[in-house]
Short mmCIF file of C-alpha atoms and ligand atoms in Angstrom, two decimals:
data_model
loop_
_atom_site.label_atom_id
_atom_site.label_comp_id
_atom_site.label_asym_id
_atom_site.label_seq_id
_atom_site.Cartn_x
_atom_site.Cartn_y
_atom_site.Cartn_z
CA UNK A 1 97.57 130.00 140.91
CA UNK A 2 99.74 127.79 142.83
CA UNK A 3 101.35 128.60 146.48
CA UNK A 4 104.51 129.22 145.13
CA UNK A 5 103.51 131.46 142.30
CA UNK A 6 101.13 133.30 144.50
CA UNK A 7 104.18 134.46 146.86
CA UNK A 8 106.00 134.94 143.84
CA UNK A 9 103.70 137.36 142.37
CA UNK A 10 103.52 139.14 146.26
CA UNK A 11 107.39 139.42 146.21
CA UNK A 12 107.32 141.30 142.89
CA UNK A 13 104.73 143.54 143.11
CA UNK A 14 103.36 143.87 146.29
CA UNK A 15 104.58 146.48 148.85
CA UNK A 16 103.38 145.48 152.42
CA UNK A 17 102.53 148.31 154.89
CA UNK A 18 105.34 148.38 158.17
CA UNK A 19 107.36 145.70 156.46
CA UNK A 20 111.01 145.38 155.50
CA UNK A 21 110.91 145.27 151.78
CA UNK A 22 113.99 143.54 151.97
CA UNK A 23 113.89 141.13 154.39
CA UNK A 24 110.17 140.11 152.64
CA UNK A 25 111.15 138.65 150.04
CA UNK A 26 113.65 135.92 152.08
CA UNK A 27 111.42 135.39 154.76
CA UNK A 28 108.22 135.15 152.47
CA UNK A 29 104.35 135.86 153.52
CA UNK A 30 101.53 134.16 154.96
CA UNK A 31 98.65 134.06 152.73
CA UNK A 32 95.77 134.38 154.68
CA UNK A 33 92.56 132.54 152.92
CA UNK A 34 89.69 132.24 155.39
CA UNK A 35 88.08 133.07 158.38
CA UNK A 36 85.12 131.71 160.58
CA UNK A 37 84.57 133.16 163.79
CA UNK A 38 87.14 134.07 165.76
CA UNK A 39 89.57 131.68 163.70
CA UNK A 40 91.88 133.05 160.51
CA UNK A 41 92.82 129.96 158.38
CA UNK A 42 96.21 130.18 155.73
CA UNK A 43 97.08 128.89 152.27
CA UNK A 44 98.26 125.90 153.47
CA UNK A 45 95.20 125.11 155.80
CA UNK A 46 96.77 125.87 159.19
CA UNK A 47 93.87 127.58 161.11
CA UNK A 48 94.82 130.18 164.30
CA UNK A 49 92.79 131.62 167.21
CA UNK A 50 93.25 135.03 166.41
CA UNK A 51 94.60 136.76 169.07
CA UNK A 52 94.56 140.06 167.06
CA UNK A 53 90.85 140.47 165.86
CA UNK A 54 92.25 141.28 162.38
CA UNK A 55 94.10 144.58 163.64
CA UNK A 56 92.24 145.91 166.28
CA UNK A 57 88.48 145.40 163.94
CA UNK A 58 86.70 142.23 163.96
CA UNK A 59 85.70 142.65 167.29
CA UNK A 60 82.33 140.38 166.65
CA UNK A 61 84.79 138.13 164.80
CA UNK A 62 84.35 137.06 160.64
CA UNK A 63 81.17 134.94 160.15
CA UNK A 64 78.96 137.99 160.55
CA UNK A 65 76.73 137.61 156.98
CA UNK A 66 74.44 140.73 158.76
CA UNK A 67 76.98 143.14 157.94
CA UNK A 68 78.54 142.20 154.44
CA UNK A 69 74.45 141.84 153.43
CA UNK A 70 74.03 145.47 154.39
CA UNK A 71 77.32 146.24 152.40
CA UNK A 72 75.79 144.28 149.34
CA UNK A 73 72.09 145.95 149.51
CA UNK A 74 73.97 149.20 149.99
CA UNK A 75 76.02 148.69 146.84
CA UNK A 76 72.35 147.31 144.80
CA UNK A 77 70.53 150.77 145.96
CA UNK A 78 73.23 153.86 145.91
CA UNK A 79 76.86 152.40 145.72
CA UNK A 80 77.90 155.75 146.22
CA UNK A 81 77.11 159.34 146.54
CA UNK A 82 78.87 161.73 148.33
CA UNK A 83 78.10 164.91 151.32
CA UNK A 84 79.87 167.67 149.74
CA UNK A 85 77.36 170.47 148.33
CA UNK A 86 74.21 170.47 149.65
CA UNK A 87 74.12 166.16 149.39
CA UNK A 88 73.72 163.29 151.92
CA UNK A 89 72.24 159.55 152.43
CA UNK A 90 70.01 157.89 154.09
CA UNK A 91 72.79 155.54 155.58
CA UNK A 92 74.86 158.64 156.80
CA UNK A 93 72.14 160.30 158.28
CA UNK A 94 71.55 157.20 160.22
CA UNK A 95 75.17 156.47 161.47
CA UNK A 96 75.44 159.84 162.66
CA UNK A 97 72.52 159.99 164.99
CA UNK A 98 73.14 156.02 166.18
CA UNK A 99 76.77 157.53 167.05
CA UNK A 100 75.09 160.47 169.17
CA UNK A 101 73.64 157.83 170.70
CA UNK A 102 76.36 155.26 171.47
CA UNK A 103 79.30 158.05 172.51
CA UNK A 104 79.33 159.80 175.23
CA UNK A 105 77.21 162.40 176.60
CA UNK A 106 78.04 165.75 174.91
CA UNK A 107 79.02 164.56 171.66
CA UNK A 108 76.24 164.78 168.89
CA UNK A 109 78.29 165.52 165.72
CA UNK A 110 80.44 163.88 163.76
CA UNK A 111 83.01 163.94 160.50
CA UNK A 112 83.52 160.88 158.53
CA UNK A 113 86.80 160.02 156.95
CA UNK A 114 88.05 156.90 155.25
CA UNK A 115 90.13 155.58 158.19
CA UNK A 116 91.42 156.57 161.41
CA UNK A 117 94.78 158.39 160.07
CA UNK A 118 92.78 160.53 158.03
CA UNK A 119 90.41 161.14 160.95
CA UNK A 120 93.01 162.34 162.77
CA UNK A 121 94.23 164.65 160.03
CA UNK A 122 90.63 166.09 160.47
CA UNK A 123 91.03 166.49 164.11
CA UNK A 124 94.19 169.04 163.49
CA UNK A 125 92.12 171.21 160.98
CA UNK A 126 88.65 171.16 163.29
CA UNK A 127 91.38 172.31 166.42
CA UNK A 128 92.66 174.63 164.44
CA UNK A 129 89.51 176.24 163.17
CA UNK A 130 87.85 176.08 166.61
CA UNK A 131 90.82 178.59 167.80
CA UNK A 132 90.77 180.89 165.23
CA UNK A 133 87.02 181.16 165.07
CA UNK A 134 87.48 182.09 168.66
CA UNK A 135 90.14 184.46 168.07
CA UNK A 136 92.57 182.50 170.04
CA UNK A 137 95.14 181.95 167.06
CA UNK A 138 98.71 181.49 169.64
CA UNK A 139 96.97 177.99 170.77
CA UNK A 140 98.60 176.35 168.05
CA UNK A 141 101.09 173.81 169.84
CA UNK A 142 99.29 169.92 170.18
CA UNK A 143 100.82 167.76 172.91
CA UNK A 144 100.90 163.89 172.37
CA UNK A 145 103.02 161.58 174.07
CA UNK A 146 106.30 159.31 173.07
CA UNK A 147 105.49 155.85 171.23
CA UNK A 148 102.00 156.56 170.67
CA UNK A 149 99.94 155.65 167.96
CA UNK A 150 97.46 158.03 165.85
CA UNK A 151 98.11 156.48 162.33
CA UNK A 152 100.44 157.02 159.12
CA UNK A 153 99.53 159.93 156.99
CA UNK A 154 101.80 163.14 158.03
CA UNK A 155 99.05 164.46 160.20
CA UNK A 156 98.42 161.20 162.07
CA UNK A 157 102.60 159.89 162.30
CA UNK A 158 103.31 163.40 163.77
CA UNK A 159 100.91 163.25 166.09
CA UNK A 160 102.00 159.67 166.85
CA UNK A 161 105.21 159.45 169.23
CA UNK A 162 107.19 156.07 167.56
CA UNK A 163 110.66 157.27 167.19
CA UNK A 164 111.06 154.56 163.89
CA UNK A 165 108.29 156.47 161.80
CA UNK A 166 109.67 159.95 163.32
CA UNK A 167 113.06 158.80 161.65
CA UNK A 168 111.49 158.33 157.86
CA UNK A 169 109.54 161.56 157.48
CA UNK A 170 109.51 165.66 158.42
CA UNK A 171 107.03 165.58 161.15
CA UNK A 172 104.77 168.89 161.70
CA UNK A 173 106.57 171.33 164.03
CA UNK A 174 104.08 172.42 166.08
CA UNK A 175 103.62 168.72 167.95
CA UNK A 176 105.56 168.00 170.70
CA UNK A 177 105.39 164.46 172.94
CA UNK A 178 105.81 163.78 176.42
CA UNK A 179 106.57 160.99 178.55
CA UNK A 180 104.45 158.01 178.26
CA UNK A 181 102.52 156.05 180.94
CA UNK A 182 104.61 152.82 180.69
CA UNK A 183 105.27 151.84 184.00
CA UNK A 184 107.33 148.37 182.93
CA UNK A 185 109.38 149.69 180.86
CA UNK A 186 110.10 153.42 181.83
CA UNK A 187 108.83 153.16 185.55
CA UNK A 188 112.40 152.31 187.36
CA UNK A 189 112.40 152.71 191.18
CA UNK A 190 108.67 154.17 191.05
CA UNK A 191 105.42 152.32 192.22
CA UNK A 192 102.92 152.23 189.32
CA UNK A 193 100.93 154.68 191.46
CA UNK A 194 103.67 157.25 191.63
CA UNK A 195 104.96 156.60 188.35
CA UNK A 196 101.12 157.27 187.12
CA UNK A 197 100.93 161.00 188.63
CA UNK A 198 104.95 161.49 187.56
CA UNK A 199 103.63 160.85 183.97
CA UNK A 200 100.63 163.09 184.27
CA UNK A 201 102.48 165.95 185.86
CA UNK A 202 104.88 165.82 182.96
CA UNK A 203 101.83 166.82 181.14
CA UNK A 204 101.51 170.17 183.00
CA UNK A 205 105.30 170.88 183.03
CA UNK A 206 105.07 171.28 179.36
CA UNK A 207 102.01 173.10 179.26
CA UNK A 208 103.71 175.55 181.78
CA UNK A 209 107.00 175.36 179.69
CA UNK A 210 105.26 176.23 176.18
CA UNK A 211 102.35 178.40 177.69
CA UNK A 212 99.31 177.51 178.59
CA UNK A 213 98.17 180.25 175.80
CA UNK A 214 99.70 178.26 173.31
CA UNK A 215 98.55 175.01 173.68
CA UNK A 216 95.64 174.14 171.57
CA UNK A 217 95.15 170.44 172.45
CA UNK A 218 96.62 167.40 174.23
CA UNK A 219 95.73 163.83 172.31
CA UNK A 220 95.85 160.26 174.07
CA UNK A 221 94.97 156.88 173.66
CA UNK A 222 93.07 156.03 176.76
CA UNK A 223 95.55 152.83 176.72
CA UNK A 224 98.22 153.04 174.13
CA UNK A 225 97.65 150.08 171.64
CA UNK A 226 99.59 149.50 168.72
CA UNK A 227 102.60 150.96 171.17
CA UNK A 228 102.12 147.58 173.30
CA UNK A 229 99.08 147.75 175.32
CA UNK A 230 100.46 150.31 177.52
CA UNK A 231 97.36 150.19 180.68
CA UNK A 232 98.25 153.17 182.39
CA UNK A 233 98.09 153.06 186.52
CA UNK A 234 95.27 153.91 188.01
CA UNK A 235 96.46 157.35 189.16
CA UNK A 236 97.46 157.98 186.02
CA UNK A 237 93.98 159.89 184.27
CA UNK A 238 92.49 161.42 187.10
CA UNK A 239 95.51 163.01 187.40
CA UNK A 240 95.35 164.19 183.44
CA UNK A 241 91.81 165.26 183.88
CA UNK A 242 93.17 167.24 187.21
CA UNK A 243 95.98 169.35 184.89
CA UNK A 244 93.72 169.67 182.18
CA UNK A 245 90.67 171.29 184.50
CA UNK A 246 93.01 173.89 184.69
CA UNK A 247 93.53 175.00 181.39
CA UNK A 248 91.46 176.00 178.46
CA UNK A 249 92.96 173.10 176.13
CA UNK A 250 90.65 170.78 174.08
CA UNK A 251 91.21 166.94 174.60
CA UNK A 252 91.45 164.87 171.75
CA UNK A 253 90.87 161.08 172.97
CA UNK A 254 91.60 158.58 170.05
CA UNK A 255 89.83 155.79 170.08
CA UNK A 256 90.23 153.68 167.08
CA UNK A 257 91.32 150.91 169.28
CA UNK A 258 89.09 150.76 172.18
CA UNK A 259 86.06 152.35 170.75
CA UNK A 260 82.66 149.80 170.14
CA UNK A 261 83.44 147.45 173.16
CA UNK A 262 87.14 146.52 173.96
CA UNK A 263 87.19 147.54 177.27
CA UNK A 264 84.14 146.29 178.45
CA UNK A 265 82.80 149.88 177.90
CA UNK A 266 81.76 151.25 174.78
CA UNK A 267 84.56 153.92 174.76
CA UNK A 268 87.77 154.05 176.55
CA UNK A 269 86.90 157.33 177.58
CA UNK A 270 83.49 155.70 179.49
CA UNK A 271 85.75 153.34 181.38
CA UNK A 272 88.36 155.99 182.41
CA UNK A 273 85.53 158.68 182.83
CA UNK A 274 86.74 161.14 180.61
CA UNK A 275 84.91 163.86 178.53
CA UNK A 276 86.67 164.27 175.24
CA UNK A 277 86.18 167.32 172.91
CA UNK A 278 87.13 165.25 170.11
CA UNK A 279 87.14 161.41 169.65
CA UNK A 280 88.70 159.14 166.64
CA UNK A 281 87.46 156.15 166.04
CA UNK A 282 87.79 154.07 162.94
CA UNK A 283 88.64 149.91 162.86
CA UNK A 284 85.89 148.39 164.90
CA UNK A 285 83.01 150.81 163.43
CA UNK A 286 82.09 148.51 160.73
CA UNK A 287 83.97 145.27 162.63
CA UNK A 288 86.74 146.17 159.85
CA UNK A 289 84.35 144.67 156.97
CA UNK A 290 84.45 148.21 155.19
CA UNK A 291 86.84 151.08 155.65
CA UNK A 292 85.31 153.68 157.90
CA UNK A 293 86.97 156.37 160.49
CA UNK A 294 85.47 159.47 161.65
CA UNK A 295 85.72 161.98 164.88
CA UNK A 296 83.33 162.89 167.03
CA UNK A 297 82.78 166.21 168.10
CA UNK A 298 81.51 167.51 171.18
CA UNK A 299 78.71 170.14 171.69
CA UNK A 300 81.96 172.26 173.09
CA UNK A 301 83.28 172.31 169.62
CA UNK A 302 80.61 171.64 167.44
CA UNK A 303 78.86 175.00 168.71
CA UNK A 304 81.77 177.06 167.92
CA UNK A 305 82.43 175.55 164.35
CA UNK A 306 78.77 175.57 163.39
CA UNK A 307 78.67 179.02 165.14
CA UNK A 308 79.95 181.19 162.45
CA UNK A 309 79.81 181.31 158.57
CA UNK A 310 82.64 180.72 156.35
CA UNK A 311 83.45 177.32 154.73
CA UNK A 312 85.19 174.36 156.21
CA UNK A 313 87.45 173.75 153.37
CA UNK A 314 88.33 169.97 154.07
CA UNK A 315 86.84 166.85 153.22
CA UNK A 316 87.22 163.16 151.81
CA UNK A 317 85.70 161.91 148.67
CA UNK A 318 85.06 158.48 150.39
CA UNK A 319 83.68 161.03 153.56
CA UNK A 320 80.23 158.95 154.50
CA UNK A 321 80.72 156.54 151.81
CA UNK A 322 77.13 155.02 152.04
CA UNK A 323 77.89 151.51 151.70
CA UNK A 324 80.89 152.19 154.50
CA UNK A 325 77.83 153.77 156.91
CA UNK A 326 75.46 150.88 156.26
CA UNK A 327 78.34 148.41 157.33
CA UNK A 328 78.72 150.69 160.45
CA UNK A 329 74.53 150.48 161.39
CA UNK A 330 74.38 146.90 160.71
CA UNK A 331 77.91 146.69 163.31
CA UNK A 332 75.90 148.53 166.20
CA UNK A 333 72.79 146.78 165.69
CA UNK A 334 75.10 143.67 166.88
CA UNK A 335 76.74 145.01 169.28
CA UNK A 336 73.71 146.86 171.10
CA UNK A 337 70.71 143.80 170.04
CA UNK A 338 73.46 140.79 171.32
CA UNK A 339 74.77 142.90 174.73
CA UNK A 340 78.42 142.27 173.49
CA UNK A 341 79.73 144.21 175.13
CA UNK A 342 77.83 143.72 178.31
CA UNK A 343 79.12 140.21 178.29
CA UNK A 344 82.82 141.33 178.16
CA UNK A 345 82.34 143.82 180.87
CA UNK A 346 80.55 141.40 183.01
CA UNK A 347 81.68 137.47 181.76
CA UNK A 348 84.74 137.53 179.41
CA UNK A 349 86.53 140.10 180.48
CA UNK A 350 86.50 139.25 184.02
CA UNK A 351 87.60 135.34 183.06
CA UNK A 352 90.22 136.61 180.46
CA UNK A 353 91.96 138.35 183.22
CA UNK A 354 92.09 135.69 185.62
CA UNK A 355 93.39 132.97 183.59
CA UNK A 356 95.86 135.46 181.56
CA UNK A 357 97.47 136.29 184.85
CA UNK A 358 98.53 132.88 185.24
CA UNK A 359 101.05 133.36 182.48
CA UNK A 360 103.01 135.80 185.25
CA UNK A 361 104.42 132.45 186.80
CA UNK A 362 106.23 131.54 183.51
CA UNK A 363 110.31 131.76 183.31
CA UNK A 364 110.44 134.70 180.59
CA UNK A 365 107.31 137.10 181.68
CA UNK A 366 108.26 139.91 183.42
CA UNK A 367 104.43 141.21 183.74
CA UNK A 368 101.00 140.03 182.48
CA UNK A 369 98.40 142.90 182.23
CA UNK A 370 95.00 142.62 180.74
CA UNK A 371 91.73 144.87 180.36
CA UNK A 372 88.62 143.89 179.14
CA UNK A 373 89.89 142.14 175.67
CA UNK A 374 93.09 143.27 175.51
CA UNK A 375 96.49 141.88 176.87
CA UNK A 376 100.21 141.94 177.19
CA UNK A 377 103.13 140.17 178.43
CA UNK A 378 106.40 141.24 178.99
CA UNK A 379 109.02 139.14 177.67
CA UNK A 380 112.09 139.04 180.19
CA UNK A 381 115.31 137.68 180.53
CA UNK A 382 115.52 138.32 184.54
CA UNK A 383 112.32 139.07 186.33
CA UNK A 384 113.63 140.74 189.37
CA UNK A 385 115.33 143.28 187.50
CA UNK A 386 113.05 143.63 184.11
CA UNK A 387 115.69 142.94 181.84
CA UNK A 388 115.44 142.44 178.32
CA UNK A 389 117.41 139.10 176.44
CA UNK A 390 119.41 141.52 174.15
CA UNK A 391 118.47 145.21 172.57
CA UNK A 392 117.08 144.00 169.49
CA UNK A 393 114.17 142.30 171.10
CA UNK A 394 114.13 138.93 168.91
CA UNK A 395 112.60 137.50 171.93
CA UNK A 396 108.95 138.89 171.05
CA UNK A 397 109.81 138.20 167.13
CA UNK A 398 110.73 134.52 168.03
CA UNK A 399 107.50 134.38 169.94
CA UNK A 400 105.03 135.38 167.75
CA UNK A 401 106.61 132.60 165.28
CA UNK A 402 106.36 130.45 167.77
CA UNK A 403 102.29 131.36 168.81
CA UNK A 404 101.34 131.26 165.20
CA UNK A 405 103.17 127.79 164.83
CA UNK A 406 100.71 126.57 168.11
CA UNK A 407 97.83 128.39 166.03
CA UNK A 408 97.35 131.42 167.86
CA UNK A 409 98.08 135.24 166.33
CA UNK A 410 99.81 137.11 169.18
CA UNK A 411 101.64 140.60 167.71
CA UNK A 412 105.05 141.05 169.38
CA UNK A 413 105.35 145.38 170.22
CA UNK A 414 109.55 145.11 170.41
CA UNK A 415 109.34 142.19 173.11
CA UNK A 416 106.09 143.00 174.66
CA UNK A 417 103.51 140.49 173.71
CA UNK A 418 99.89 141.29 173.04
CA UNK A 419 96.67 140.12 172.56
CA UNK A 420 92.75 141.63 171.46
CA UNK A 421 91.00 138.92 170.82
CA UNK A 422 87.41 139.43 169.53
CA UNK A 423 84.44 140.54 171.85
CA UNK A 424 82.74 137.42 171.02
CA UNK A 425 85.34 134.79 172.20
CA UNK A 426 84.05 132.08 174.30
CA UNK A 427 85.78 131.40 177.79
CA UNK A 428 86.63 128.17 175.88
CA UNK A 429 88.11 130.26 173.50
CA UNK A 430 89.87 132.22 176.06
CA UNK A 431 91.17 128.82 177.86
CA UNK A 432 92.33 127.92 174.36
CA UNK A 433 94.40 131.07 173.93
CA UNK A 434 95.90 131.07 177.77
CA UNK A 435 97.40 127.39 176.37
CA UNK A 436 98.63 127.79 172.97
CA UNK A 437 100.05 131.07 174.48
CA UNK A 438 101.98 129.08 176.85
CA UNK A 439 102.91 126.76 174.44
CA UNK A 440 104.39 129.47 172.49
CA UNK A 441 106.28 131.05 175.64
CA UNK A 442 108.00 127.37 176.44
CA UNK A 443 108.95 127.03 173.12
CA UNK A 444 110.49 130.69 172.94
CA UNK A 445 112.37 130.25 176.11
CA UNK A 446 114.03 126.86 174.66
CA UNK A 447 114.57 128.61 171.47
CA UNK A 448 116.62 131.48 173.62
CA UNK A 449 118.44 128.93 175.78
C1 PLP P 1 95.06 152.07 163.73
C2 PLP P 1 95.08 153.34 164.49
C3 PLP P 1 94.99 154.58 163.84
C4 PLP P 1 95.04 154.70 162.34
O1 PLP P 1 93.93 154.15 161.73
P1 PLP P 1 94.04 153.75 160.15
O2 PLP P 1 92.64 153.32 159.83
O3 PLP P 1 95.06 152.67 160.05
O4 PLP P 1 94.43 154.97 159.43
C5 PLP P 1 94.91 155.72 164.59
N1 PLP P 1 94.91 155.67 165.93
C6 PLP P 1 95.00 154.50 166.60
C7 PLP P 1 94.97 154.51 168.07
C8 PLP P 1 95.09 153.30 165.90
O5 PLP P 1 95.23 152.15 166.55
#
């Protein structure tokens, strides 16, 4: 099939998650053809850094034949079976005990779903039968915070805090949200410090407010992702852990982002220090070559649920696919035999920030902040006083044209720029980026002028 039949053919049958339907079919699609590395090429040959890792999975980039051979062999031996009555595999019992091993201390069980929406759809019906199987049936209410993330099924967009999806669908009544840690954009006269302990406290106002003995959980990304890279200030956690030491309310940390590496740690909640009761993860697991989510859950909970008789009447049919876990074992084995992530902690990481920060001396960025391999600019029309070029932020549209044109995937979040490059970038790689992102900011700055 040609180009232009191919994009035909997209236009008329193909509905694109988070995309204007309309506006599709004038502005047409990229069709994405190959990868190598940490490079994505298109139809028409043009070949990009990505910037993105995919979204948020490839963190050990696309040429990793390891992983899609333990897919194939998988598919050869048992293509599927599944864990409901009295079944399991070989491959499942093996992810599950390598996760025990990779998580955090404390958390030794775990529930696989399909993808990280569905794993948080779990998460609301393991809270919910961890209260009532210890008679606590008021804590009902689940506190999450404005513009975050936690996925797309009803479960997971009601849980997440984006006022666009909130618009489109009934969420579930018994979530509320509270401020976020976004010091840029919702900081005003604050320092970060202050404005990190504001945004923590606000948690403990509305745990007062509701009742403490109604609150059944709190959920968080340990840095907001798909909401624009939000890195919360360093006061901001310790004060969350604080408020929450004084309540009996589980923590639900979702990790799908910055699970398996992308802070330098292998969790978000290692880096930050926190002990979750439950943890999502999903993307990264299988470095996005098979679709895999899951939760982990902690001794805390896991003693309770497996306490007590009495099904738990929820599952997936794709729950442990085999071929899904073998993708997953074959991901770790990477990660832990090649010290990945050791080298972004300790090499890339370090060098990413430095040279990213440079970008803060350019016209139309308001802030550069970075964190292991992720990153974010601000795109501003007056640095002094943060302000935007107009309220429809084209700014960060016009500049992700602009970085793809330089061949570089950068995702615009309204006008905030960001980056998450794979773990295994080169500081090349990472000089590369720093450049064809500049590129793109001069040419979105002459665009605006
Ligand atoms: C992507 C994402 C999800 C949803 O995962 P899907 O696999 O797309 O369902 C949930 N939480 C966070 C933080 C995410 O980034």
């Amino acid at each position: 099939m040609s180009k232009i039949q191919l994009l035909q053919q997209d236009r008329e049958h193909l509905l694109h998650p988070f995309t204007d339907f309309h506006d599709l079919g004038k502005q047409g699609t990229r069709v994405i053809t190959n990868a190598d590395g940490a490079y994505i090429t298109d139809i028409d040959g043009h070949r990009m850094l990505d910037g993105m890792s995919g979204l948020w999975c490839c963190n050990l980039g696309y040429s990793r034949n390891e992983i899609a051979d333990a897919i194939y062999e998988q598919l050869r031996t048992l293509p599927f079976y599944n864990s409901f009555f009295q079944c399991t595999t070989i491959p499942s019992i093996e992810l599950a005990d390598a996760l025990s091993e990779v998580t955090p201390a404390g958390m030794n069980n775990v529930f696989f779903t399909g993808s990280g929406s569905e794993a948080n759809d779990t998460n609301l019906r393991l809270i919910r039968r961890y209260w009532d199987l210890k008679d606590q049936p008021n804590k009902r209410i689940i506190i999450s915070r404005k513009n975050a993330y936690h996925g797309s099924t009803i479960g997971g967009a009601s849980l997440g805090g984006m006022s666009g999806m909130h618009k489109q669908f009934e969420a579930l009544d018994y979530i509320t949200h509270i401020q976020q840690p976004y010091w840029f954009g919702e900081g005003g006269d604050m320092s970060p410090e202050e404005f990190g302990v504001y945004a923590a406290r606000c948690l403990d106002e509305k745990i007062q407010e509701l009742g403490p003995d109604n609150i059944a959980a709190f959920i968080a990304e340990p840095i907001q992702g798909a909401g624009g890279v939000i890195i919360p200030p360093e006061t901001y956690w310790p004060e969350v852990k604080k408020v929450l030491a004084q309540y009996d309310i589980l923590l639900v940390v979702d990790e799908v982002i910055f699970g398996f590496g992308r802070t330098g740690e292998w969790f978000g909640s290692d880096y930050y220090g926190l002990e979750p009761d439950l943890m999502t993860f999903a993307k990264a697991v299988t470095n996005g070559y098979f679709p895999l989510g899951g939760t982990m859950v902690s001794d805390r909970v896991a003693e309770v649920v497996k306490s007590k008789g009495g099904e738990f009447t929820h599952g997936y049919t794709y729950s442990a696919h085999p071929a899904a876990c073998m993708a997953g074992l074959a991901t770790l084995n990477i990660l832990r035999g090649e010290k990945i992530i050791d080298n972004v902690r300790d090499n890339t990481g370090p060098y990413l920030a430095k040279r990213w920060a440079e970008l803060a001396d350019h016209p139309i960025v308001g802030e550069t902040r970075s964190l292991g391999m992720v990153g974010a600019l601000e795109l501003v029309k007056d640095k002094g006083s943060r302000a935007r070029f107009d309220d429809d932020c084209t700014a960060g549209g016009i500049c992700r044209d602009m970085s793809i044109k330089n061949g570089l995937v950068m995702r615009a979040t309204g006008d905030t720029m960001i980056i998450a490059p794979p773990l295994i970038i080169t500081t090349e790689q990472v000089d590369e980026l720093v450049e064809k992102a500049r590129r793109a900011l001069d040419d979105t700055a002459k665009a605006l002028a």
